mmCIF file of C-alpha atoms in Angstrom:
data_model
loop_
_atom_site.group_PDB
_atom_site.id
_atom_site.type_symbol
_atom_site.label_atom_id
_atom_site.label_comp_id
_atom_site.label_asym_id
_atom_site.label_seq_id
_atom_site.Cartn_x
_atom_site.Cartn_y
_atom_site.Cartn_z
ATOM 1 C CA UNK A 269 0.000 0.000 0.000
ATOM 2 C CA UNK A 270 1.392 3.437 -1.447
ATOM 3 C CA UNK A 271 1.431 6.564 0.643
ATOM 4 C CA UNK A 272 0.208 9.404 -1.424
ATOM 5 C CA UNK A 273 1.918 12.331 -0.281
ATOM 6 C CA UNK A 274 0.415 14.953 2.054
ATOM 7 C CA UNK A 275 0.291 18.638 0.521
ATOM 8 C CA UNK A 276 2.489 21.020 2.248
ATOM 9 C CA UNK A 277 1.146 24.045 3.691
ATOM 10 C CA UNK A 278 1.423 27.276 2.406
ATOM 11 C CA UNK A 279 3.920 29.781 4.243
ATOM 12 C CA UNK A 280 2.063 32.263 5.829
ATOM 13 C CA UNK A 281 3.760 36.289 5.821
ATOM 14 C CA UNK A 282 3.186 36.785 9.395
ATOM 15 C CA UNK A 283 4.673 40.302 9.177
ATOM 16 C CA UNK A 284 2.001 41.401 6.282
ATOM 17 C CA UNK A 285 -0.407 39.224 6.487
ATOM 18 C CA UNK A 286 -3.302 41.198 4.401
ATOM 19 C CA UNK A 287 -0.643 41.577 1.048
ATOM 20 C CA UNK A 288 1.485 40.012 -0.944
ATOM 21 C CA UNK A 289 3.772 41.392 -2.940
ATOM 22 C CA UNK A 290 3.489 38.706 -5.473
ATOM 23 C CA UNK A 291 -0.368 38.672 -5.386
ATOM 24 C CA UNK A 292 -2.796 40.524 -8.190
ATOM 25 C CA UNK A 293 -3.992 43.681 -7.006
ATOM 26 C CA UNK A 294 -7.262 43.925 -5.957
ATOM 27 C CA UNK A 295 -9.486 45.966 -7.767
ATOM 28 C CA UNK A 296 -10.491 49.753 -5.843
ATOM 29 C CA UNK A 297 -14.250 50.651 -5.290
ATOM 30 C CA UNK A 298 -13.666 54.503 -6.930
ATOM 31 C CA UNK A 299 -16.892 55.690 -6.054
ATOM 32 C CA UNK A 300 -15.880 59.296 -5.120
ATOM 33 C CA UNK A 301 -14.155 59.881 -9.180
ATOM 34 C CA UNK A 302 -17.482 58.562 -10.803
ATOM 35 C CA UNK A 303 -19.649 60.886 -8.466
ATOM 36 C CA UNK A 304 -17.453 63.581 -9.629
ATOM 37 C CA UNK A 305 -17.515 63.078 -13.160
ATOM 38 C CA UNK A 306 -21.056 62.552 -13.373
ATOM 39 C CA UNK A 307 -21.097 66.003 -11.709
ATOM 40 C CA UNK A 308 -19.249 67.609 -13.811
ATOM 41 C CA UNK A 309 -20.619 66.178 -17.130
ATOM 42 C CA UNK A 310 -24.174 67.447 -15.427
ATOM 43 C CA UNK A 311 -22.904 70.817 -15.178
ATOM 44 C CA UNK A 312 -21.168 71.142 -18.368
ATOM 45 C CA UNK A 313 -24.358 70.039 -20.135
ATOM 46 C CA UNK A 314 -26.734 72.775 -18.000
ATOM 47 C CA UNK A 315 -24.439 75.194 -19.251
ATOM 48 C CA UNK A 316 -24.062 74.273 -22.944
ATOM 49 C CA UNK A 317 -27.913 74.380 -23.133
ATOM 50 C CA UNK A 318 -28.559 77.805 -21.488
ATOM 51 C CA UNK A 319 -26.029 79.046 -23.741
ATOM 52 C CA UNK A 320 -27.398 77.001 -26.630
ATOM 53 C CA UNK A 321 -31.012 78.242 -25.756
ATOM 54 C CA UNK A 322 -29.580 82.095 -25.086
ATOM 55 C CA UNK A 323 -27.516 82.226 -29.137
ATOM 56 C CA UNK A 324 -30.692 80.907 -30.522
ATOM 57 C CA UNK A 325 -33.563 82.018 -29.067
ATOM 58 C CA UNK A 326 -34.950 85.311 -30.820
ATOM 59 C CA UNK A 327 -35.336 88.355 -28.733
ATOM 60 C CA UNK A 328 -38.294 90.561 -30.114
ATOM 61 C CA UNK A 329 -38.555 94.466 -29.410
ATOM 62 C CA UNK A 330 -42.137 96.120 -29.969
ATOM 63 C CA UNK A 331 -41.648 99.797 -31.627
ATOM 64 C CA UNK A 332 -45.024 101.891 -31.699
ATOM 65 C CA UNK A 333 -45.191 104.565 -34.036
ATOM 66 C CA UNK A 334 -46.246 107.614 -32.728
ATOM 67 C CA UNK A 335 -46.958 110.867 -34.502
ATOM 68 C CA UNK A 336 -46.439 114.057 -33.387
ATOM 69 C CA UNK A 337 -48.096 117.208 -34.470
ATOM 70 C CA UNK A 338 -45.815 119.875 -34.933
ATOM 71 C CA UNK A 339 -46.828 123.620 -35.935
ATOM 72 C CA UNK A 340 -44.111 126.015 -37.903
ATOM 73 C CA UNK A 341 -45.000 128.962 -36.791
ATOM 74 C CA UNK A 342 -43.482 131.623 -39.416
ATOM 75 C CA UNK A 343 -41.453 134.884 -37.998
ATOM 76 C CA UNK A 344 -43.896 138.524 -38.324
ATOM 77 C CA UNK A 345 -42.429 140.006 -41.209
ATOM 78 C CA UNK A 346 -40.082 143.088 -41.470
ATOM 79 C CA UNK A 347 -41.565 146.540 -40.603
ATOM 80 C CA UNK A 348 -41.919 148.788 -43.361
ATOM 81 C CA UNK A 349 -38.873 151.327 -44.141
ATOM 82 C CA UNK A 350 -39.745 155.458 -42.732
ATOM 83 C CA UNK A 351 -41.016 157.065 -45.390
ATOM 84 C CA UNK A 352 -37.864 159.616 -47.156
ATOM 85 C CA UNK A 353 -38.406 163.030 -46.039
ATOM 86 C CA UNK A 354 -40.304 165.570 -48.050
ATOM 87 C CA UNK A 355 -38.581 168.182 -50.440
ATOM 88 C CA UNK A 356 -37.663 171.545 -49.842
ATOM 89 C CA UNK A 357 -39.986 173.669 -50.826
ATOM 90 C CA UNK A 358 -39.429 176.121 -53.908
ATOM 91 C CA UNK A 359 -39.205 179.509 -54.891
ATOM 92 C CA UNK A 360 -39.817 180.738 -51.109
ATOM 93 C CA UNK A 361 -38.791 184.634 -50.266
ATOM 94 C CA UNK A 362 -35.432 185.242 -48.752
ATOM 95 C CA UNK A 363 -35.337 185.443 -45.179
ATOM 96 C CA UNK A 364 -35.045 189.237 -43.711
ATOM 97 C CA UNK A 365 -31.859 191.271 -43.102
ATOM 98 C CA UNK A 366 -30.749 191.059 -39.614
ATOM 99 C CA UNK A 367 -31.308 194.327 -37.998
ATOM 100 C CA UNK A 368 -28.199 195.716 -35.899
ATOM 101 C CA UNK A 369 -28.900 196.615 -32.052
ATOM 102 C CA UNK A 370 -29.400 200.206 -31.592
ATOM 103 C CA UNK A 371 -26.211 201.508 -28.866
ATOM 104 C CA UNK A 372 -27.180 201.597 -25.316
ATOM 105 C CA UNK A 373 -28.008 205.110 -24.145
ATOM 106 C CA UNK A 374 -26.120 206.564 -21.405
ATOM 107 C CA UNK A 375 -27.174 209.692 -18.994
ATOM 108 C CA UNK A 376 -24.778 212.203 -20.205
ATOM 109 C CA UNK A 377 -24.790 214.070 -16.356
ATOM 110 C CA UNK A 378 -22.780 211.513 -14.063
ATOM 111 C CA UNK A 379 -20.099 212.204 -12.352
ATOM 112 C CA UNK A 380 -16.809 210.597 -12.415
ATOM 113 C CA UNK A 381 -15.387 208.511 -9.646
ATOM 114 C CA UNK A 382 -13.196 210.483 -7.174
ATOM 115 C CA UNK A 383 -9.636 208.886 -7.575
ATOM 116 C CA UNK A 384 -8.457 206.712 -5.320
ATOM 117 C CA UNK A 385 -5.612 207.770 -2.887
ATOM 118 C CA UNK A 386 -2.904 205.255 -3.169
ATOM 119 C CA UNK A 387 0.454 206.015 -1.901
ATOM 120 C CA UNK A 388 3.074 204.309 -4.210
ATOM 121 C CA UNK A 389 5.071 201.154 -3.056
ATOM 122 C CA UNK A 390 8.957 202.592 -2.150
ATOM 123 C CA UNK A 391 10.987 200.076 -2.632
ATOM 124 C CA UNK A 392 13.504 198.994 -0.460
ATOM 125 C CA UNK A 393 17.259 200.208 -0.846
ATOM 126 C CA UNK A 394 19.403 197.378 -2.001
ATOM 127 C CA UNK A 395 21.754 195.612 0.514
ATOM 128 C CA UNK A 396 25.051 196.720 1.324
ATOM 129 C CA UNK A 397 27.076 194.113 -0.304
ATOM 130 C CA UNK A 398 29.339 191.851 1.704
ATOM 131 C CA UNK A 399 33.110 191.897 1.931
ATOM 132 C CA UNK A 400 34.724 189.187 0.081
ATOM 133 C CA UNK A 401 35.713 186.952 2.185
ATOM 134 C CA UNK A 402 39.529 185.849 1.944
ATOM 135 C CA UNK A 403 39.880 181.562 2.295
ATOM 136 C CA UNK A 404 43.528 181.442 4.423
ATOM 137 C CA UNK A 405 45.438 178.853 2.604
ATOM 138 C CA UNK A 406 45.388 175.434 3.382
ATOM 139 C CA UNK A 407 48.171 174.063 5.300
ATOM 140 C CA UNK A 408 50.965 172.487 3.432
ATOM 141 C CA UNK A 409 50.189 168.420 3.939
ATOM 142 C CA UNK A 410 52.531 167.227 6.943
ATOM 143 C CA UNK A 411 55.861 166.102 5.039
ATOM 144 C CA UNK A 412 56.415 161.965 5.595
ATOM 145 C CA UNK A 413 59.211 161.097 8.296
ATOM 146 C CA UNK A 414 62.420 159.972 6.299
ATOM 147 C CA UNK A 415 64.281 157.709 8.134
ATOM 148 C CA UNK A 416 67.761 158.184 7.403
ATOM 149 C CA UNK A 417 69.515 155.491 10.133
ATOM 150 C CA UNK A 418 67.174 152.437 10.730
ATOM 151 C CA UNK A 419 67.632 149.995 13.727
ATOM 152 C CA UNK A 420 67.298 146.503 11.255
ATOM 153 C CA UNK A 421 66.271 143.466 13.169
ATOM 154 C CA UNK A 422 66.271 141.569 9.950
ATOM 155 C CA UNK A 423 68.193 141.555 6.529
ATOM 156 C CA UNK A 424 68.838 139.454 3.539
ATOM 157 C CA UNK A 425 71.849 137.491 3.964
ATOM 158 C CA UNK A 426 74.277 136.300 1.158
ATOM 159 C CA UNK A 427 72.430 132.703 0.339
ATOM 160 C CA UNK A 428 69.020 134.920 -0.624
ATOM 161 C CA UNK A 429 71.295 137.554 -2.711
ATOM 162 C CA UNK A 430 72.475 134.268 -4.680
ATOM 163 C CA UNK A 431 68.796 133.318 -4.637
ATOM 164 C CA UNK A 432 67.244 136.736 -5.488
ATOM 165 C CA UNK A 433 70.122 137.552 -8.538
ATOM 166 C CA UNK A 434 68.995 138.065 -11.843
ATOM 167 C CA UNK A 435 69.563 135.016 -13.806
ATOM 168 C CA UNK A 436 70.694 137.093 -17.245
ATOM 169 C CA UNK A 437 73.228 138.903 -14.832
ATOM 170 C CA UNK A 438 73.935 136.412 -13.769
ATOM 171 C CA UNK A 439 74.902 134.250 -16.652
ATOM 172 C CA UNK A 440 76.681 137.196 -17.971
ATOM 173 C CA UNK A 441 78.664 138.015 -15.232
ATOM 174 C CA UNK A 442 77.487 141.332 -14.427
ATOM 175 C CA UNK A 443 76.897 142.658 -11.114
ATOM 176 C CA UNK A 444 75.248 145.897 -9.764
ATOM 177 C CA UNK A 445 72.914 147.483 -7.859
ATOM 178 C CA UNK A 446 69.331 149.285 -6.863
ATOM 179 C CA UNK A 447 67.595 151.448 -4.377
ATOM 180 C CA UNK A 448 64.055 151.010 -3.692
ATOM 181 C CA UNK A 449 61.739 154.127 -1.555
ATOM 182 C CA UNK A 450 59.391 152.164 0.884
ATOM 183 C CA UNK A 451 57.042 153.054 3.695
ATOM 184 C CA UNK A 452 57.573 151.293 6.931
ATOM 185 C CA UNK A 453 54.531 149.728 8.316
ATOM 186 C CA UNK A 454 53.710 149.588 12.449
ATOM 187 C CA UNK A 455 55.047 146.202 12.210
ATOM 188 C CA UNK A 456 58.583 147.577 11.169
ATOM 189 C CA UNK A 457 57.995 145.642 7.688
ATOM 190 C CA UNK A 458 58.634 147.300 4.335
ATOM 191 C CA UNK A 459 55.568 148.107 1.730
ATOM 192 C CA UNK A 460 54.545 150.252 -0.937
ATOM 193 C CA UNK A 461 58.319 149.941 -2.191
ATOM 194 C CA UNK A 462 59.399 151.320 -5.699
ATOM 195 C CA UNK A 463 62.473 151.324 -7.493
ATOM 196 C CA UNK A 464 64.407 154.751 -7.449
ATOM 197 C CA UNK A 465 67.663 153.976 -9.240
ATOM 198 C CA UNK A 466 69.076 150.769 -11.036
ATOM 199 C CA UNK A 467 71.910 150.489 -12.264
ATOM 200 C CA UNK A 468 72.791 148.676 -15.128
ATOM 201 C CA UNK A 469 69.238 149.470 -15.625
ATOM 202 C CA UNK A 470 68.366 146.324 -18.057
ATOM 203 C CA UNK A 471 70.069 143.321 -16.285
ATOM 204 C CA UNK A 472 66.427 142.945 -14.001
ATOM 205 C CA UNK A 473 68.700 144.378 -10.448
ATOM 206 C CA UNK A 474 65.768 146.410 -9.617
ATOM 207 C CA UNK A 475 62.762 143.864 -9.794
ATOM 208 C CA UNK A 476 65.080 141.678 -7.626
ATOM 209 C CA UNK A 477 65.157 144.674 -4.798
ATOM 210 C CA UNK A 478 61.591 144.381 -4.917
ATOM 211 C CA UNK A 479 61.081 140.902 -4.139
ATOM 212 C CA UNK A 480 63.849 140.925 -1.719
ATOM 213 C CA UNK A 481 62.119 143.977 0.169
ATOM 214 C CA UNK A 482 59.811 141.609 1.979
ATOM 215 C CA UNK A 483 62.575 140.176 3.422
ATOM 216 C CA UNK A 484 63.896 143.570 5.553
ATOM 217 C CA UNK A 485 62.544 144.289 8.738
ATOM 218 C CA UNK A 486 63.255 146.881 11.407
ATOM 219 C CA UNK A 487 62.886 148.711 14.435
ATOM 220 C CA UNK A 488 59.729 150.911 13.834
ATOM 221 C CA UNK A 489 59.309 154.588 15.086
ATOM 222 C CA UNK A 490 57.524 155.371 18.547
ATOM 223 C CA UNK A 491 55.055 157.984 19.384
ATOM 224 C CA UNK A 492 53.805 158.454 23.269
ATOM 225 C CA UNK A 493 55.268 154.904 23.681
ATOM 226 C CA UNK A 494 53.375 152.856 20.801
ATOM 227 C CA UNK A 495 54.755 152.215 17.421
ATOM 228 C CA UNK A 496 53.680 154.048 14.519
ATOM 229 C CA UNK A 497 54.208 153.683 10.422
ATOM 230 C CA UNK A 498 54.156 155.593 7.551
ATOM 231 C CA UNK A 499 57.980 156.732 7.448
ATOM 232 C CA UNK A 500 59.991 156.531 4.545
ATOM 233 C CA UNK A 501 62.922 154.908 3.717
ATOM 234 C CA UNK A 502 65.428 154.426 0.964
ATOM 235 C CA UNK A 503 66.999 150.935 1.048
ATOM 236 C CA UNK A 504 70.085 150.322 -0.933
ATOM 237 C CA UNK A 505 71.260 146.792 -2.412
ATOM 238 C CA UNK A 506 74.795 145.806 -3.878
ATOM 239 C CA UNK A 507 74.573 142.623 -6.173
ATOM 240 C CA UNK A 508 78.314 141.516 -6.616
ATOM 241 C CA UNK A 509 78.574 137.931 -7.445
ATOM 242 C CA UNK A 510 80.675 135.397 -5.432
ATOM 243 C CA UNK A 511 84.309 135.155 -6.195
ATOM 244 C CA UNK A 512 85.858 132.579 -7.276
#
């Protein structure tokens, strides 16, 4: 006697029991996506027939005729022009002469008015006329202070003669020299400075005094204790160039 074999159970997937990987997939109840296209077929076919029955369905307008009696009433016409004026008569008699007025009659026995008694106006004697009156002569302006020995507190020195020396003189050789009138300020400083004598006068020795006159200061003059400007001053400068 054969044993017919037993069958062997299936294995089970304890850990997902309800699915199988390998199994056919169950079919989904999609009730929710049917509602909602039955919906919106319902609503696109309301629409498409109220538009269908609004582009085809004929609107009608009633229009009454109704007449209206109007009168043209026509503007009163134009008054008449005036009549012209009549014309002047003919052949009438020329007017009369104008008579003159007869003169006014005066009584021939009236006296005359007594004259009046006006003493004439004397008129006054003419003034005496004044002495001329002499203007004294105006004093002679006050003569500027000349300082002939100044107290210097500060001079050019030798390196700004070489600085200040005309470069044509210079390059020549030549040497020379200017005087320059200034005014001396409060400060003891020079201004107002002009050249007086230069000598040669075209070698430039006299536009070099007056760049070099900023450069000079001394002691200025006092009055009642406090220093005072406006002296003048004749400044002298030697140009010699350096030996060799």
């Amino acid at each position: 006697m054969t044993e017919t074999p037993t069958a062997r159970p299936q294995p089970v997937d304890i850990a997902h029991p309800a699915h199988n990987p390998f199994d056919v997939p169950r079919p989904r109840n999609n009730n929710g996506v049917v509602i909602a296209l039955v919906f919106t077929v319902a609503i696109h076919g309301v629409i498409g027939f109220y538009l269908w029955q609004w582009k085809f369905k004929a609107h009608y307008q009633q229009y009454t005729d109704e007449k209206t009696n109007a009168q043209l009433i026509k503007p009163p016409p134009p008054p008449p022009p005036p009549p012209p004026p009549p014309p002047p008569p003919k052949n009438l008699p020329p007017p009369p002469p104008v008579q003159p007025r007869p003169p006014a009659i005066t009584a021939p026995n009236i006296p005359a008015p007594p004259p009046l008694l006006i003493r004439p106006v004397e008129a006054p004697p003419p003034p005496r006329p004044a002495p001329p009156v002499v203007a004294s002569p105006a004093p002679p302006p006050p003569r500027a202070t000349v300082i002939t020995n100044p107290d210097w507190l500060r001079r050019p020195t030798g390196d700004d003669l070489d600085t200040y020396y005309p470069d044509r003189a210079q390059r020549l050789g030549v040497g020379g020299h200017a005087s320059i009138s200034c005014t001396v300020t409060a400060a003891g400083t020079l201004s107002e400075c002009e050249v007086v004598s230069e000598d040669p006068a075209d070698q430039g020795f006299g536009t070099a005094a007056l760049k070099m006159s900023r450069l000079f200061k001394m002691r200025p003059m006092t009055r009642d204790g406090n220093p005072v400007g406006g002296a003048k001053i004749t400044v002298p400068i030697s140009f010699q160039l350096p030996k060799e």
